[in-house]
Coordinates of C-alpha atoms in Angstrom, one line a residue:
X7 CA -17.0 37.4 -25.2
X8 CA -19.7 37.6 -27.8
X9 CA -23.3 36.3 -26.4
X10 CA -25.2 34.4 -29.0
X11 CA -28.9 34.1 -28.0
X12 CA -31.1 35.3 -31.2
X13 CA -31.1 32.5 -33.4
X14 CA -30.7 29.7 -31.2
X15 CA -34.3 28.7 -31.1
X16 CA -34.7 29.3 -34.8
X17 CA -35.0 26.2 -36.7
X18 CA -31.6 26.0 -38.8
X19 CA -31.4 23.2 -41.5
X20 CA -29.5 23.5 -44.5
X21 CA -28.1 21.7 -47.3
X22 CA -25.2 21.7 -50.1
X23 CA -25.6 22.0 -53.8
X24 CA -25.5 18.7 -55.8
X25 CA -27.5 16.0 -56.4
X26 CA -30.3 14.4 -58.8
X27 CA -33.9 14.2 -59.2
X28 CA -36.3 16.8 -60.9
X29 CA -36.6 20.4 -60.3
X30 CA -39.5 20.8 -58.0
X31 CA -42.6 23.1 -59.0
X32 CA -45.6 24.7 -57.1
X33 CA -45.9 27.0 -54.3
X34 CA -42.8 27.6 -51.7
X35 CA -42.6 24.8 -49.1
X36 CA -45.3 22.5 -51.2
X37 CA -44.0 18.9 -52.0
X38 CA -42.5 18.4 -55.5
X39 CA -45.3 16.5 -57.6
X40 CA -43.0 13.5 -57.8
X41 CA -42.5 13.0 -54.4
X42 CA -44.8 11.4 -51.6
X43 CA -46.7 13.8 -49.4
X44 CA -45.8 12.0 -46.4
X45 CA -43.1 12.0 -43.6
X46 CA -40.9 9.2 -44.0
X47 CA -37.3 8.5 -45.3
X48 CA -38.3 7.8 -49.1
X49 CA -40.3 11.0 -49.0
X50 CA -37.5 13.1 -47.4
X51 CA -34.7 11.7 -49.7
X52 CA -37.0 12.5 -52.9
X53 CA -37.6 16.1 -51.2
X54 CA -33.8 16.5 -50.8
X55 CA -32.8 15.3 -54.3
X56 CA -35.5 17.3 -56.0
X57 CA -34.5 20.6 -54.0
X58 CA -30.8 20.3 -54.6
X59 CA -31.6 19.8 -58.5
X60 CA -33.5 23.3 -58.4
X61 CA -30.3 24.8 -56.9
X62 CA -28.2 23.3 -59.9
X63 CA -30.6 24.0 -62.7
X64 CA -33.1 26.5 -61.8
X65 CA -33.5 30.2 -61.3
X66 CA -33.3 32.4 -58.3
X67 CA -37.2 31.9 -57.7
X68 CA -36.6 28.4 -58.1
X69 CA -33.8 28.3 -55.4
X70 CA -35.8 30.4 -53.0
X71 CA -39.0 28.1 -53.5
X72 CA -36.4 24.9 -52.7
X73 CA -35.0 26.6 -49.9
X74 CA -38.6 26.3 -48.2
X75 CA -38.9 22.7 -49.4
X76 CA -35.3 21.6 -48.3
X77 CA -35.9 23.4 -44.6
X78 CA -39.0 21.4 -44.2
X79 CA -37.3 18.0 -45.4
X80 CA -34.4 18.8 -43.2
X81 CA -36.2 19.7 -40.3
X82 CA -38.1 16.2 -40.7
X83 CA -35.0 14.5 -40.6
X84 CA -33.2 16.1 -37.7
X85 CA -35.9 14.9 -35.5
X86 CA -35.6 11.5 -36.6
X87 CA -32.2 10.2 -36.5
X88 CA -33.2 6.7 -36.8
X89 CA -33.9 7.6 -40.6
X90 CA -30.5 8.8 -41.3
X91 CA -29.1 5.6 -42.9
X92 CA -32.0 5.2 -45.4
X93 CA -32.3 8.9 -46.3
X94 CA -28.4 8.8 -46.9
X95 CA -28.7 5.7 -48.9
X96 CA -31.4 7.2 -51.1
X97 CA -29.9 10.8 -51.7
X98 CA -27.3 11.3 -54.7
X99 CA -23.7 9.9 -53.7
X100 CA -22.3 13.7 -54.1
X101 CA -24.9 14.9 -51.4
X102 CA -24.2 12.4 -48.4
X103 CA -21.3 14.4 -46.8
X104 CA -23.7 17.6 -47.1
X105 CA -26.5 16.3 -45.7
X106 CA -24.9 14.9 -42.8
X107 CA -23.4 18.3 -41.9
X108 CA -26.8 20.0 -42.4
X109 CA -28.6 17.6 -40.3
X110 CA -25.8 17.3 -37.5
X111 CA -25.4 21.3 -37.4
X112 CA -29.5 21.6 -36.9
X113 CA -29.6 18.9 -34.2
X114 CA -26.5 21.0 -32.3
X115 CA -28.4 24.0 -32.5
X116 CA -31.7 22.4 -31.4
X117 CA -30.2 20.9 -28.3
X118 CA -28.3 24.3 -27.7
X119 CA -31.8 26.1 -27.9
X120 CA -33.4 23.9 -25.5
X121 CA -37.1 23.9 -24.9
X122 CA -39.5 25.4 -27.5
X123 CA -40.5 29.2 -26.8
X124 CA -43.8 29.9 -25.4
X125 CA -43.7 33.8 -26.9
X126 CA -43.0 35.0 -30.1
X127 CA -39.8 36.9 -30.5
X128 CA -39.1 40.9 -30.2
X129 CA -37.6 40.8 -33.6
X130 CA -38.0 42.5 -37.2
X131 CA -37.5 40.1 -40.1
X132 CA -35.8 41.9 -43.1
X133 CA -34.5 40.6 -46.6
X134 CA -30.9 40.0 -46.4
X135 CA -28.2 41.5 -48.6
X136 CA -27.7 39.7 -51.9
X137 CA -25.3 37.0 -51.7
X138 CA -22.6 38.5 -53.9
X139 CA -22.6 41.5 -51.5
X140 CA -22.1 39.5 -48.3
X141 CA -19.8 36.9 -49.9
X142 CA -17.4 40.0 -50.9
X143 CA -17.4 41.0 -47.0
X144 CA -16.6 37.4 -46.1
X145 CA -13.8 37.4 -48.6
X146 CA -12.4 40.8 -47.2
X147 CA -12.4 39.3 -43.8
X148 CA -10.5 36.4 -44.9
X149 CA -7.7 38.5 -46.9
X150 CA -7.4 40.9 -43.9
X151 CA -7.5 38.4 -40.8
X152 CA -7.0 35.1 -42.4
X153 CA -10.2 33.5 -41.1
X154 CA -11.9 31.5 -43.7
X155 CA -14.9 33.2 -45.5
X156 CA -17.0 30.0 -44.9
X157 CA -16.4 30.1 -41.1
X158 CA -17.6 33.9 -41.3
X159 CA -20.5 32.9 -43.2
X160 CA -21.6 30.0 -41.1
X161 CA -21.5 32.4 -38.0
X162 CA -23.7 35.1 -39.9
X163 CA -25.9 32.3 -40.6
X164 CA -26.4 31.1 -37.0
X165 CA -26.4 34.4 -35.3
X166 CA -29.0 36.2 -37.5
X167 CA -29.8 34.2 -40.6
X168 CA -27.7 36.2 -42.8
X169 CA -28.9 39.5 -41.4
X170 CA -32.6 38.4 -41.6
X171 CA -33.1 38.7 -37.9
X172 CA -33.0 42.4 -36.5
X173 CA -33.0 42.4 -32.9
X174 CA -31.0 42.6 -29.7
X175 CA -30.4 39.6 -27.6
X176 CA -31.3 38.8 -23.8
X177 CA -27.4 39.8 -23.3
X178 CA -27.6 42.7 -25.3
X179 CA -25.8 41.3 -28.3
X180 CA -26.3 43.6 -31.4
X181 CA -25.7 43.6 -35.3
X182 CA -25.9 40.6 -37.8
X183 CA -22.8 39.3 -36.1
X184 CA -24.2 39.6 -32.4
X185 CA -21.6 41.6 -30.6
X186 CA -22.1 42.7 -26.9
X187 CA -20.9 46.5 -26.6
X188 CA -17.6 46.0 -24.8
X189 CA -16.3 43.4 -27.4
X190 CA -17.5 45.5 -30.3
X191 CA -15.5 48.5 -28.7
X192 CA -12.3 46.4 -28.7
X193 CA -12.6 44.4 -31.9
X194 CA -15.2 46.7 -34.1
X195 CA -12.3 49.1 -35.4
X196 CA -14.8 52.1 -35.2
X197 CA -17.4 50.5 -37.2
X198 CA -21.3 50.3 -37.0
X199 CA -22.3 47.3 -35.3
X200 CA -25.5 47.3 -37.2
X201 CA -23.7 47.6 -40.8
X202 CA -23.1 44.1 -42.2
X203 CA -19.6 44.8 -43.6
X204 CA -18.4 46.2 -40.4
X205 CA -20.1 43.5 -38.4
X206 CA -18.4 40.7 -40.5
X207 CA -15.0 42.2 -40.5
X208 CA -15.3 42.9 -36.7
X209 CA -16.0 39.2 -36.4
X210 CA -13.0 38.6 -38.3
X211 CA -10.9 40.6 -36.4
X212 CA -11.8 39.2 -32.8
X213 CA -11.8 35.7 -34.2
X214 CA -8.3 36.1 -35.5
X215 CA -7.4 37.6 -32.1
X216 CA -8.4 34.4 -30.6
X217 CA -6.7 32.0 -33.1
X218 CA -9.4 31.9 -35.6
X219 CA -6.9 32.2 -38.4
X220 CA -5.5 28.6 -38.0
X221 CA -7.6 25.3 -37.9
X222 CA -5.6 24.2 -35.1
X223 CA -7.2 26.8 -32.9
X224 CA -10.4 27.6 -34.4
X225 CA -12.2 25.8 -31.9
X226 CA -10.8 28.0 -29.2
X227 CA -11.6 31.0 -31.1
X228 CA -15.4 29.7 -31.6
X229 CA -15.7 28.9 -28.0
X230 CA -14.9 32.7 -27.3
X231 CA -17.7 33.7 -29.6
X232 CA -20.2 31.4 -27.8
X233 CA -18.7 29.2 -24.9
X234 CA -20.6 25.9 -26.1
X235 CA -19.3 23.1 -27.6
X236 CA -22.5 22.6 -29.7
X237 CA -22.0 26.0 -31.2
X238 CA -18.7 25.4 -32.2
X239 CA -19.8 21.9 -33.9
X240 CA -22.6 23.6 -35.7
X241 CA -20.3 26.4 -37.2
X242 CA -17.9 23.9 -38.3
X243 CA -20.5 21.6 -40.0
X244 CA -21.9 24.5 -41.8
X245 CA -18.5 25.7 -42.9
X246 CA -17.6 22.3 -44.2
X247 CA -20.2 22.3 -46.2
X248 CA -19.5 25.7 -47.9
X249 CA -15.7 24.5 -48.0
X250 CA -16.6 21.2 -49.8
X251 CA -18.8 23.2 -52.3
X252 CA -18.9 27.2 -52.3
X253 CA -22.4 26.7 -53.9
X254 CA -23.7 25.6 -50.8
X255 CA -23.7 29.4 -49.7
X256 CA -26.3 30.4 -52.5
X257 CA -28.3 27.5 -50.8
X258 CA -28.2 28.6 -47.1
X259 CA -28.6 32.3 -48.4
X260 CA -32.1 31.3 -49.6
X261 CA -33.1 29.6 -46.3
X262 CA -36.2 31.5 -44.7
X263 CA -36.4 31.8 -41.0
X264 CA -38.6 29.7 -38.8
X265 CA -39.0 30.2 -35.3
X266 CA -39.5 26.8 -32.7
X267 CA -42.5 27.5 -30.4
X268 CA -44.5 25.0 -28.1
X269 CA -47.2 25.4 -31.0
X270 CA -44.9 24.1 -33.6
X271 CA -42.4 25.7 -35.9
X272 CA -44.0 29.2 -37.0
X273 CA -42.4 30.7 -40.2
X274 CA -41.4 34.5 -39.9
X275 CA -41.4 36.2 -43.4
X276 CA -39.8 39.5 -44.3
X277 CA -42.0 42.1 -42.6
X278 CA -42.5 40.3 -39.5
X279 CA -42.4 42.9 -36.4
X280 CA -42.6 42.8 -32.6
X281 CA -41.3 45.0 -30.0
X282 CA -42.2 42.7 -27.3
X283 CA -42.3 38.8 -26.6
X284 CA -45.8 37.7 -27.5
X285 CA -47.7 34.5 -26.2
X286 CA -47.8 32.2 -29.0
X287 CA -51.4 31.7 -28.8
X288 CA -52.3 35.2 -28.7
X289 CA -50.0 35.9 -31.7
X290 CA -51.5 33.2 -33.6
X291 CA -55.1 34.4 -32.8
X292 CA -54.4 37.3 -34.8
X293 CA -52.1 35.6 -37.4
X294 CA -53.8 32.1 -38.3
X295 CA -51.6 29.9 -40.3

């Protein structure tokens, strides 16, 4: 069994890549000028439409900035299920299914994570490999083992935010796809668990051995990966987004890491590093927001 512990307390909120609205401007995470600087259904719908427009028509820099904005918008929406109908009614019609999947996945993972953490994680945060390279590894896994590329991408996203999070879980799971050593010994095919290509192919091998090449038995394979139906549903939601529109992969690849703590959601930028769990307030004292 693969034990997945690393990313479950990180904020996971993703979206697809279609819709209307003007591309946002300004620093990462800021509110697009045309959108109200409030937290309510109309403002969230505005930010989602504007962020999605940036993915469609902007540069890679625009996409990274839109990712930060969308992260905040989806986090807010995930915390307010009573706003779902209003927001879904206000976003572009091509976005509604993607929005539904994104928010549902975020809620599943938040439920699975449990209470916010009182400590900062013993992780390093690094830049992920370029999306083109990762997509090539997912495609190779699909060709060799029959597991859909979107499922492999969704697992990579949930486990370590596509390799951004470097750390060993409390169950000793390792690498970008989070294998415990005994499982890796059986399914890693002699590769290096910390190398993205080896880890992704090992995951494809493991899933295929447990029925992951068939949609009818994919849930069973995902439960072997992490024995919780909330994990299964979250992976399914993210994979469905990418199946419906492969450009959604570019969106999720741009998402930064945020860590859910008792002091609120704290961004973990590239370069964050800690070799121990530090109390949140102690960390904030030396790293003010």
